[in-house]
Short mmCIF file of C-alpha atoms in Angstrom, two decimals:
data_model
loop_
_atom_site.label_atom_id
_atom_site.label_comp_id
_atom_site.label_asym_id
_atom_site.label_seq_id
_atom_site.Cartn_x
_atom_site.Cartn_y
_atom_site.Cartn_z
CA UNK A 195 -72.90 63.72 -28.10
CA UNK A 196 -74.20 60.39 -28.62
CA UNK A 197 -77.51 59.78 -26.52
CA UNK A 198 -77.72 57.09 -24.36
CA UNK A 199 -80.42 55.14 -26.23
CA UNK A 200 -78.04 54.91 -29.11
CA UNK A 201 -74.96 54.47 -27.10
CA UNK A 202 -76.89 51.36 -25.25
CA UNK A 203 -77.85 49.91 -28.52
CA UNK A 204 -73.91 50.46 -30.10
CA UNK A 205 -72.78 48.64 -26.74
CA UNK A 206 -75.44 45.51 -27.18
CA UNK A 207 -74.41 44.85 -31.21
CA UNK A 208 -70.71 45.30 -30.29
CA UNK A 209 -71.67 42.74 -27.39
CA UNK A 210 -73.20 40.45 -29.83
CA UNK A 211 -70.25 41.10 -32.28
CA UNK A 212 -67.42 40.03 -29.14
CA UNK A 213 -69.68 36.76 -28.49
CA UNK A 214 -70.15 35.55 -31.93
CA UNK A 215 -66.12 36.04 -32.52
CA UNK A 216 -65.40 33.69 -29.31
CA UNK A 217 -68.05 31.04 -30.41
CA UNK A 218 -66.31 31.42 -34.29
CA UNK A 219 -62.81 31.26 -32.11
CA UNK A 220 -64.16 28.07 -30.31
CA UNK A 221 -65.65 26.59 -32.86
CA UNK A 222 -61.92 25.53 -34.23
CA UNK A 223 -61.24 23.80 -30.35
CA UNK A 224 -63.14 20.80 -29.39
CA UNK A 225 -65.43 22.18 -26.91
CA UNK A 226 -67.11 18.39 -26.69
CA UNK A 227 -67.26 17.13 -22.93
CA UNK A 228 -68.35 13.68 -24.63
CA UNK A 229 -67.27 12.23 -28.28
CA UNK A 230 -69.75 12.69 -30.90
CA UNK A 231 -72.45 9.56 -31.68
CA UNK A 232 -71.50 7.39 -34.90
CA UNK A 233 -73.86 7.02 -37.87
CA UNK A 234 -74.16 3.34 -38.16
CA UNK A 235 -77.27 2.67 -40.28
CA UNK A 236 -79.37 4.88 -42.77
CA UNK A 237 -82.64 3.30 -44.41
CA UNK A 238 -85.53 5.18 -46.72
CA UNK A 239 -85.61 7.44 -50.01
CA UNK A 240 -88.17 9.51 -51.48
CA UNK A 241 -91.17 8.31 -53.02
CA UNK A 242 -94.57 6.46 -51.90
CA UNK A 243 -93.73 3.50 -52.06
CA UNK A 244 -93.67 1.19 -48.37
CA UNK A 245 -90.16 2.27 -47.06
CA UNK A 246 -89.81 5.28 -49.04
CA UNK A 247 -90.42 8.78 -47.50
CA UNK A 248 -91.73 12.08 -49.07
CA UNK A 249 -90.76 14.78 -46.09
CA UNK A 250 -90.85 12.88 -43.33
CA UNK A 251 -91.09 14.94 -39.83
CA UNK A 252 -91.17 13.15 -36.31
CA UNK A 253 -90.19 9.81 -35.15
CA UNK A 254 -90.89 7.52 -31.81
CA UNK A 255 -89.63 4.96 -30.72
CA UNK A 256 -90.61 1.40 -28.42
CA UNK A 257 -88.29 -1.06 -27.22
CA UNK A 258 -88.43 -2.93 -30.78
CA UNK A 259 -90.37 -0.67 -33.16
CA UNK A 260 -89.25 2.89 -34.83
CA UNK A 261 -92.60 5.25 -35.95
CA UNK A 262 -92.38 7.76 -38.57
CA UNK A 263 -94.21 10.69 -39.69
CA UNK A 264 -93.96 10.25 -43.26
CA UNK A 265 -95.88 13.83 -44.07
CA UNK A 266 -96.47 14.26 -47.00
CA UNK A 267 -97.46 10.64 -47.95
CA UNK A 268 -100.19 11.37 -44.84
CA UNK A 269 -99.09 8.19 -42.95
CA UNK A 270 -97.20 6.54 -40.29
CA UNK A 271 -94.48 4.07 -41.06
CA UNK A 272 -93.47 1.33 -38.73
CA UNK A 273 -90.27 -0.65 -38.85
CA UNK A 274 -88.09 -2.77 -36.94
CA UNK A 275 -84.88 -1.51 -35.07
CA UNK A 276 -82.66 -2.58 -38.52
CA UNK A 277 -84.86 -0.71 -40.86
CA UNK A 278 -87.27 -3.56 -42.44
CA UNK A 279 -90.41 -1.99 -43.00
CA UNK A 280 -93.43 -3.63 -40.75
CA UNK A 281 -96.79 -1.99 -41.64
CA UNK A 282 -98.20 1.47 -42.20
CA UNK A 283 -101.08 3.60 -41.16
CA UNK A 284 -103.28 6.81 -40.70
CA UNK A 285 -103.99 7.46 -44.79
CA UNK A 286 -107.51 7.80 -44.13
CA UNK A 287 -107.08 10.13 -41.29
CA UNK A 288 -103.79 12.08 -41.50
CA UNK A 289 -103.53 15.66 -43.19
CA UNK A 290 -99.69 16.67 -41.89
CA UNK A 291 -98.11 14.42 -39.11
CA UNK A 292 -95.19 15.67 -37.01
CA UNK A 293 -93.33 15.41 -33.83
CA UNK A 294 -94.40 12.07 -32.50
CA UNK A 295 -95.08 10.91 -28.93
CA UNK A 296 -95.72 7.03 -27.56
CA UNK A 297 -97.13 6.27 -24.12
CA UNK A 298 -98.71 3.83 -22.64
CA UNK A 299 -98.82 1.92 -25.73
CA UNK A 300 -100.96 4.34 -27.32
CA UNK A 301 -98.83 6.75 -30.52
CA UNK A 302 -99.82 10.91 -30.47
CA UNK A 303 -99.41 12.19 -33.91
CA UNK A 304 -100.04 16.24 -33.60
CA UNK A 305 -101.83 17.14 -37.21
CA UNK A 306 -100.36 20.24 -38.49
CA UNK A 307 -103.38 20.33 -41.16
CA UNK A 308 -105.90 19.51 -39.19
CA UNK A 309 -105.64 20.78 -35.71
CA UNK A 310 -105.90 18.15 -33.65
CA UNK A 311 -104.02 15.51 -32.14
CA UNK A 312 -104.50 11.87 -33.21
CA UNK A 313 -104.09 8.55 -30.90
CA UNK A 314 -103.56 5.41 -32.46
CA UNK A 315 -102.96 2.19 -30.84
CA UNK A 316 -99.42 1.10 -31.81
CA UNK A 317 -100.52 -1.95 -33.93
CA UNK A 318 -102.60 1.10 -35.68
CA UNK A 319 -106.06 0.97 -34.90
CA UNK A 320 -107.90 4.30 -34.57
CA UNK A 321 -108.54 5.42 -31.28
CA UNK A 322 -109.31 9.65 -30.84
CA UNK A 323 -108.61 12.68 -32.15
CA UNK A 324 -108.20 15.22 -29.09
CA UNK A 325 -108.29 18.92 -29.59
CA UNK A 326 -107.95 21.69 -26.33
CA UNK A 327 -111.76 23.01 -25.89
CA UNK A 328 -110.26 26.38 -26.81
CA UNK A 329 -109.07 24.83 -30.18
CA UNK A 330 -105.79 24.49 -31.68
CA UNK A 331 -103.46 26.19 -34.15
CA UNK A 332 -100.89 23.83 -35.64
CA UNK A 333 -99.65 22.18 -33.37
CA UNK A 334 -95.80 20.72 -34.14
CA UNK A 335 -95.49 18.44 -30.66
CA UNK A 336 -96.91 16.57 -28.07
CA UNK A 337 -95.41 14.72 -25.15
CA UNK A 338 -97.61 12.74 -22.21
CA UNK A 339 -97.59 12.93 -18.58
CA UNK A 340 -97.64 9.54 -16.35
CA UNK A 341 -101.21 11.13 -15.81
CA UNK A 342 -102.25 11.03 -19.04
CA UNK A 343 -102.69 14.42 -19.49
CA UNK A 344 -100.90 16.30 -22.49
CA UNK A 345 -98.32 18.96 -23.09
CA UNK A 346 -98.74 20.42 -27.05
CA UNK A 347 -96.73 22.79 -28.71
CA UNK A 348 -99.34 25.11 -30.28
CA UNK A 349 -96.84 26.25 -32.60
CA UNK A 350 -99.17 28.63 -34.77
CA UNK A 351 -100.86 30.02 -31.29
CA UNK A 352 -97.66 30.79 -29.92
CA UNK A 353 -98.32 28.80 -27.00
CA UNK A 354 -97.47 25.40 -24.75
CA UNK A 355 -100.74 24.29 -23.70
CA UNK A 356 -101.66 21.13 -21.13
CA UNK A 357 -104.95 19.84 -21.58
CA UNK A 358 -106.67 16.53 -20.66
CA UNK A 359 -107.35 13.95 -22.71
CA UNK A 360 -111.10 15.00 -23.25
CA UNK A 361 -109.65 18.49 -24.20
CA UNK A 362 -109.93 20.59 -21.06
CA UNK A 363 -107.51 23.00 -20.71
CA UNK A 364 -105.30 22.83 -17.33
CA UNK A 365 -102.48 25.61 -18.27
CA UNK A 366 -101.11 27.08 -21.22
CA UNK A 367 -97.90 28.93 -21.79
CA UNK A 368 -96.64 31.72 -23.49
CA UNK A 369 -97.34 34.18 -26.27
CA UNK A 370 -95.48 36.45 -29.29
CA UNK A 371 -92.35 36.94 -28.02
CA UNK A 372 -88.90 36.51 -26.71
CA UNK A 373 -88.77 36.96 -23.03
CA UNK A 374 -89.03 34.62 -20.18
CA UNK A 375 -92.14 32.00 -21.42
CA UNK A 376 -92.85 33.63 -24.50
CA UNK A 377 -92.26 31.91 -27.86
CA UNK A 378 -92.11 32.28 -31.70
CA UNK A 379 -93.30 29.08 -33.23
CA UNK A 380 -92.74 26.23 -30.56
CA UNK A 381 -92.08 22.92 -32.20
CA UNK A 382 -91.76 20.15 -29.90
CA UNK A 383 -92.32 20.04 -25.89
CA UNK A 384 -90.26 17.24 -23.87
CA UNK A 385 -91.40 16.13 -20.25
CA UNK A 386 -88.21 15.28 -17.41
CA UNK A 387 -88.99 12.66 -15.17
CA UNK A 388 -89.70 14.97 -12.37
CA UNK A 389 -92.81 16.46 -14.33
CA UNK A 390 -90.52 19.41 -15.55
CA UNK A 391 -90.69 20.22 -19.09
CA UNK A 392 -88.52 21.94 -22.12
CA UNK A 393 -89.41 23.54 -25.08
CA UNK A 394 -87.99 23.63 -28.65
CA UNK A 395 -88.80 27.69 -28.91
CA UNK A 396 -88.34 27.07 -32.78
CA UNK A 397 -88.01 30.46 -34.30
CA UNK A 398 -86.21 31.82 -30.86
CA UNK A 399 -83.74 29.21 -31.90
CA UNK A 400 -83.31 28.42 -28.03
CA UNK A 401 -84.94 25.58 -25.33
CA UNK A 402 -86.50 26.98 -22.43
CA UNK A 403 -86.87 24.87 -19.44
CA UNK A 404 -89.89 24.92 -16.87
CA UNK A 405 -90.13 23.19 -13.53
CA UNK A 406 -92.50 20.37 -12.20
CA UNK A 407 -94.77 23.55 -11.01
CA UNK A 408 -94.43 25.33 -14.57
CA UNK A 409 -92.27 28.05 -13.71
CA UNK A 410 -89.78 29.35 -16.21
CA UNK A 411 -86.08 28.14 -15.20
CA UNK A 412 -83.59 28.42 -17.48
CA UNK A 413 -83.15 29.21 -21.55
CA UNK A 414 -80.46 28.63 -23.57
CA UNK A 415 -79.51 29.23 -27.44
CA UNK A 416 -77.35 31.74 -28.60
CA UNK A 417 -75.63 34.25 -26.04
CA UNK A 418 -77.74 34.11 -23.35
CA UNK A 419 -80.12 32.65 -25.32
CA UNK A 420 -81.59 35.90 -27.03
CA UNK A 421 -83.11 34.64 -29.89
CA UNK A 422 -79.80 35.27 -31.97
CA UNK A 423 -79.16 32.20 -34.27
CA UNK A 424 -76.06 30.34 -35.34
CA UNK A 425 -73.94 27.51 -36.38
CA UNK A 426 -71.79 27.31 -32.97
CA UNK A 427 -71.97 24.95 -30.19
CA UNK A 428 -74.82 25.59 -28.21
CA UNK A 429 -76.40 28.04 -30.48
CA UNK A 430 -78.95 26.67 -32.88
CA UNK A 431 -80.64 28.23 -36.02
CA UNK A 432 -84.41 26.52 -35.23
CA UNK A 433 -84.57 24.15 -33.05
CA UNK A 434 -87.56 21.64 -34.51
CA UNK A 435 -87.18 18.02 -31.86
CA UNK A 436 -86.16 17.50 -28.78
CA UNK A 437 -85.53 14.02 -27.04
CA UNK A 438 -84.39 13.12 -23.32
CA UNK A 439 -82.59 10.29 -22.12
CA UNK A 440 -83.49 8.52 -19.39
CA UNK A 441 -80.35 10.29 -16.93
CA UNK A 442 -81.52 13.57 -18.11
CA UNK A 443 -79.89 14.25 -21.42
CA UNK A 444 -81.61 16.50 -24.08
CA UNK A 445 -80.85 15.83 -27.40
CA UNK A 446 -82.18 19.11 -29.82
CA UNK A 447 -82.71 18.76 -33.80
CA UNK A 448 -80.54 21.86 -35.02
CA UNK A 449 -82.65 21.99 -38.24
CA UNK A 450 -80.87 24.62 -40.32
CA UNK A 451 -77.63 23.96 -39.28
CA UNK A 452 -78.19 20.34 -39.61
CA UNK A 453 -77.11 18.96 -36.77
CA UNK A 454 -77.98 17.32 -33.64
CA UNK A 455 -76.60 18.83 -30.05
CA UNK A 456 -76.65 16.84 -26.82
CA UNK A 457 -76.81 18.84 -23.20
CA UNK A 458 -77.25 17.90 -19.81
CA UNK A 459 -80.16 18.85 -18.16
CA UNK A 460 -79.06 22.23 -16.95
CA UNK A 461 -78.45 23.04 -20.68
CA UNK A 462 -75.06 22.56 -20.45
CA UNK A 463 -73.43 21.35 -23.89
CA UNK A 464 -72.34 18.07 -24.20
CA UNK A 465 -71.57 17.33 -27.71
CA UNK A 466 -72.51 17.92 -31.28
CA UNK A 467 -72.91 15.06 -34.68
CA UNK A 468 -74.15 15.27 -37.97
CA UNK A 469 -74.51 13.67 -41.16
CA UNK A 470 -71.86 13.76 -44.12
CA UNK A 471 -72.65 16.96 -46.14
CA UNK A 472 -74.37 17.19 -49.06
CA UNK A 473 -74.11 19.51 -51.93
CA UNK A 474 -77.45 22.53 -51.93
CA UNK A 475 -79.77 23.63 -49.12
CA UNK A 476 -79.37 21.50 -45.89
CA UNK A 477 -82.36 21.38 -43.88
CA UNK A 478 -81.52 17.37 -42.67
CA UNK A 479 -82.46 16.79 -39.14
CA UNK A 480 -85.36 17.68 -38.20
CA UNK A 481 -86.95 15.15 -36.04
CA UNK A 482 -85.76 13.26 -32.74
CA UNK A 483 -85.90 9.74 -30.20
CA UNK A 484 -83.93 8.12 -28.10
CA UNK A 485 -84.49 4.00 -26.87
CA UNK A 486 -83.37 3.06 -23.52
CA UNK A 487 -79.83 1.94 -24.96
CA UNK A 488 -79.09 5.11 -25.67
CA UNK A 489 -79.50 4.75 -29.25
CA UNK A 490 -80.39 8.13 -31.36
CA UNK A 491 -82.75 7.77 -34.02
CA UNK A 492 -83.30 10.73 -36.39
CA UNK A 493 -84.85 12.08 -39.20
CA UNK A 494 -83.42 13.67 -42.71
CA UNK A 495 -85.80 15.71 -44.03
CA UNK A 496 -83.74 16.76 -47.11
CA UNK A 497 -82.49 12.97 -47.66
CA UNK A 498 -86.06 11.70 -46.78
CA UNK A 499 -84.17 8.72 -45.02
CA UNK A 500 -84.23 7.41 -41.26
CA UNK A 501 -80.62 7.71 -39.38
CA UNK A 502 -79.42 5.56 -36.39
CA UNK A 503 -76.72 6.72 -34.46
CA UNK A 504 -74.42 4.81 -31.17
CA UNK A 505 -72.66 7.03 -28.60
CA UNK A 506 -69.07 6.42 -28.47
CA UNK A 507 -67.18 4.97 -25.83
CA UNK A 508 -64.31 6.80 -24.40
CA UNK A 509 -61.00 5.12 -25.05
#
């Protein structure tokens, strides 16, 4: 007789096994509530050069201006909505930009390297380096509340933490895990306009979503958002940027399956658009913002190249 333990365990991989055959099933119907975004501009290569990129990670954007974590290179790029490079920054104080975050005309570059996050004005004058009193460990994101106060993902900590500017510690979030507000690796953190907040749970491959008080609400990612990866709608094999529209909208950077998914607020999934293929390894987009036309501006990590993409009107 087989004991329950093992029965229980059959039952959840032959669960796993049913789901993963409908998403494959689906995958062949288009799913899409909305038509995918068009590519309509591309600009950057590798190198050092001004304009070029050598693994470039996060990007922000202002009503005129696009920011880019150009990593390796230890610097911010600036250009114009069309791609012409503008000016360029942080070389004397960046170790490993990423996930970028612009408010109140102030830019917050998280350091991987260096554990701390940097503020620059946007014309790129030095302002502060801010680090939680309690330190932190890698941190991949950063997003700013109309307070001023911060929410980092603490990727190497395992944690969401809020702090004030000064580094006091308000809250943090999470540990090791995969239950309800725990994490493996957070990436990015993106704040609704309500003071809610989701998380790019990067290694969970799933968002989790927490209300204005910081209560756990909702994950999704996978079937019922279990930390199981995959290439099918809704499922996402590390989730590295996240990006909100002003209606609600989250956009997620599907790094390994190199993609970007749109969902509503609840999670539900919208739609799904990627670049053209390329031949080897993907690993493309990996970094995410939005401008208040709705335009979707992304970064190739692989192509080392800046992406612009326009939502498509239904007929």
């Amino acid at each position: 007789m087989i004991k329950f333990g093992k029965w229980l365990g059959y039952s959840v991989i032959a669960l796993v096994a049913i789901l993963g055959i409908l998403a494959w099933i689906g995958g062949a119907i288009n799913w899409n509530q909305e038509p995918p975004y068009d590519l309509v501009q591309t600009w950057g290569e590798k190198g050092s050069a001004m304009g070029q990129f050598n693994d470039p990670t996060g990007i922000a954007v202002t009503a005129d201006e696009v920011f880019v974590s150009d990593a390796r290179n230890n610097r911010i790029q600036v250009f114009d909505k069309q791609g012409n490079f503008k000016r360029a920054f942080g070389q004397d104080r960046l170790g490993r930009p990423m996930n970028l975050a612009i408010a109140k005309g102030k830019l917050y570059v998280p350091d991987y390297f260096k554990d701390v996050i940097h503020v620059f004005a946007l014309a790129g004058g030095y302002q502060q380096a801010i680090t939680a009193e309690d330190g932190f460990d890698s941190p991949g994101g950063v997003a700013v509340h109309s307070d001023g106060t911060l929410l980092v993902a603490d990727t190497y900590a395992q944690r969401v933490v809020h702090i004030k500017p000064d580094g006091t510690v308000l809250k943090t979030w999470g540990s090791a895990g995969i239950g309800h507000g725990e994490f493996s690796y957070p990436t990015d953190v993106a704040i609704r306009a309500d003071g809610g907040f989701y998380v790019a749970d990067g290694y969970n491959d799933r968002i989790q979503q927490f209300g204005p008080d910081g209560q756990f609400l909702r994950k999704w990612g996978g079937p019922f958002g279990l930390n199981i990866f995959g290439p099918f709608k809704g499922w996402f094999t590390t989730v590295t940027s996240l990006a909100i529209r002003p209606e609600g909208s989250v956009f997620a950077a599907d790094f390994y399956n190199d993609r970007i998914q749109k969902f509503s607020a609840d999670g539900t999934f919208l739609t799904v658009f990627a670049p053209p293929r390329q031949a080897g390894p993907g690993h493309s987009e990996i970094g995410l913002a939005v401008d208040g036309d709705g335009m979707v501006y992304s970064v190739n990590f692989r192509a080392n190249r800046i992406e612009r993409w326009r939502p498509v009107q239904r007929p």
